[in-house]
Short mmCIF file of C-alpha atoms in Angstrom, two decimals:
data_model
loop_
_atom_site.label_atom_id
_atom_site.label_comp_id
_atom_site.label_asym_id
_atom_site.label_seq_id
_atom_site.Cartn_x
_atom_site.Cartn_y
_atom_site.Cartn_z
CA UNK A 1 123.66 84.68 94.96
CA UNK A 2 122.03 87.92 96.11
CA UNK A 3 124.15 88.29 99.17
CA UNK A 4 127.81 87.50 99.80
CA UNK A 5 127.98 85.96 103.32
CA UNK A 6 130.40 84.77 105.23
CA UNK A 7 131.03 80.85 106.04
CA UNK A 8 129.05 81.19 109.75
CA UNK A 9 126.90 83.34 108.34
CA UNK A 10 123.11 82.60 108.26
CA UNK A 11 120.57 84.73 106.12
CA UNK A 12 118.46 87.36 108.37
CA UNK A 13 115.07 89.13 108.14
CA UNK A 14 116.97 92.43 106.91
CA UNK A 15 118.30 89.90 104.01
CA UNK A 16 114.97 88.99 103.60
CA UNK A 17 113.38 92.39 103.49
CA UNK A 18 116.48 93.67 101.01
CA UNK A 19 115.81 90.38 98.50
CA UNK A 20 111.95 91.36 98.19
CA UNK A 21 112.80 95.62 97.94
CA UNK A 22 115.35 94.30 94.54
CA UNK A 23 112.43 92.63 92.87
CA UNK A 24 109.91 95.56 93.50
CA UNK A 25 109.72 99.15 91.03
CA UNK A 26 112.26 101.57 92.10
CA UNK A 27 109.43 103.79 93.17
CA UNK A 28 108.32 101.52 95.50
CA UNK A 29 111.49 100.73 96.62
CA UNK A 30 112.32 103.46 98.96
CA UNK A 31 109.26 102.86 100.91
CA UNK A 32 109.36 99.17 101.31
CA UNK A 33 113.10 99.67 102.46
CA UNK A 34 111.56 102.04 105.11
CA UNK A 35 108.53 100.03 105.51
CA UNK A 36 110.72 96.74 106.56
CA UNK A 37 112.69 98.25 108.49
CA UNK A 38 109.92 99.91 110.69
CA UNK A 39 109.02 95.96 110.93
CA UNK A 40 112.27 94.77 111.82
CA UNK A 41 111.97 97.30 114.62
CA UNK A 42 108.38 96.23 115.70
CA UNK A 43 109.95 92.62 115.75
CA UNK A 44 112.96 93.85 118.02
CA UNK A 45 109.91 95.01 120.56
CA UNK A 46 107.77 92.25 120.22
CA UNK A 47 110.61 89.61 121.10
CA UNK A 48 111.67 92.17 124.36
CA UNK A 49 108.01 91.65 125.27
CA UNK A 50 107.90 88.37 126.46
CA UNK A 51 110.22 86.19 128.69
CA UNK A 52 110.55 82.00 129.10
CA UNK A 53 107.00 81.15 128.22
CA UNK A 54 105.43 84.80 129.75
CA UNK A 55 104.27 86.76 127.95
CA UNK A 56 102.84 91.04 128.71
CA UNK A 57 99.98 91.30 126.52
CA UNK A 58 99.47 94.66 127.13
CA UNK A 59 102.72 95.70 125.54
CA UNK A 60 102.39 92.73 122.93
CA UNK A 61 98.58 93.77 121.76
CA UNK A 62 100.16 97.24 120.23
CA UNK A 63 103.53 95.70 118.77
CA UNK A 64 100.73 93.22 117.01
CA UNK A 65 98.68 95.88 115.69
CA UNK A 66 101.75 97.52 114.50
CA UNK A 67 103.01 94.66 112.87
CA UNK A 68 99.75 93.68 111.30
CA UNK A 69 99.44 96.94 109.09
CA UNK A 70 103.11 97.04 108.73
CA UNK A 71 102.88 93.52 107.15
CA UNK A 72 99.55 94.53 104.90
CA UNK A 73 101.55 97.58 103.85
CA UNK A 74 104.60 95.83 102.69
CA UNK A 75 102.25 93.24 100.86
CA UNK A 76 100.44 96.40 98.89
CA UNK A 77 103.53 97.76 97.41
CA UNK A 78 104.57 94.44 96.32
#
């Protein structure tokens, strides 16, 4: 009910991230909006980081780190 998609249409992590930022405070809002979508960048990175089963763990390591205080931030303002 949140979001109108489309018949072939399949629910996303920006979805996701826009469901949880309607049930926080408004002043908290704006920054989990910003927050998530840092993440959904951080994601973008991590999944160019690895190929068929390889994977670089020197450019995964960061994106991790990244992701883990990304994620702990997101979880504070909730």
């Amino acid at each position: 009910a949140q979001f109108n998609l489309g018949k072939d249409e399949k629910i996303t992590r920006k979805h996701r991230i826009a469901y949880i930022a309607s049930l926080v405070d408004s002043w908290r809002k704006a920054t989990f909006l910003r927050e998530g979508q840092a993440f959904l960048d951080i994601y973008g990175e991590l999944s160019s980081a690895h190929k068929h089963g390889t994977l670089d763990v020197s450019k995964t390591k960061g994106f991790l780190y990244q992701a883990n205080g990304l994620i702990k931030l997101l979880l504070e303002l909730l």
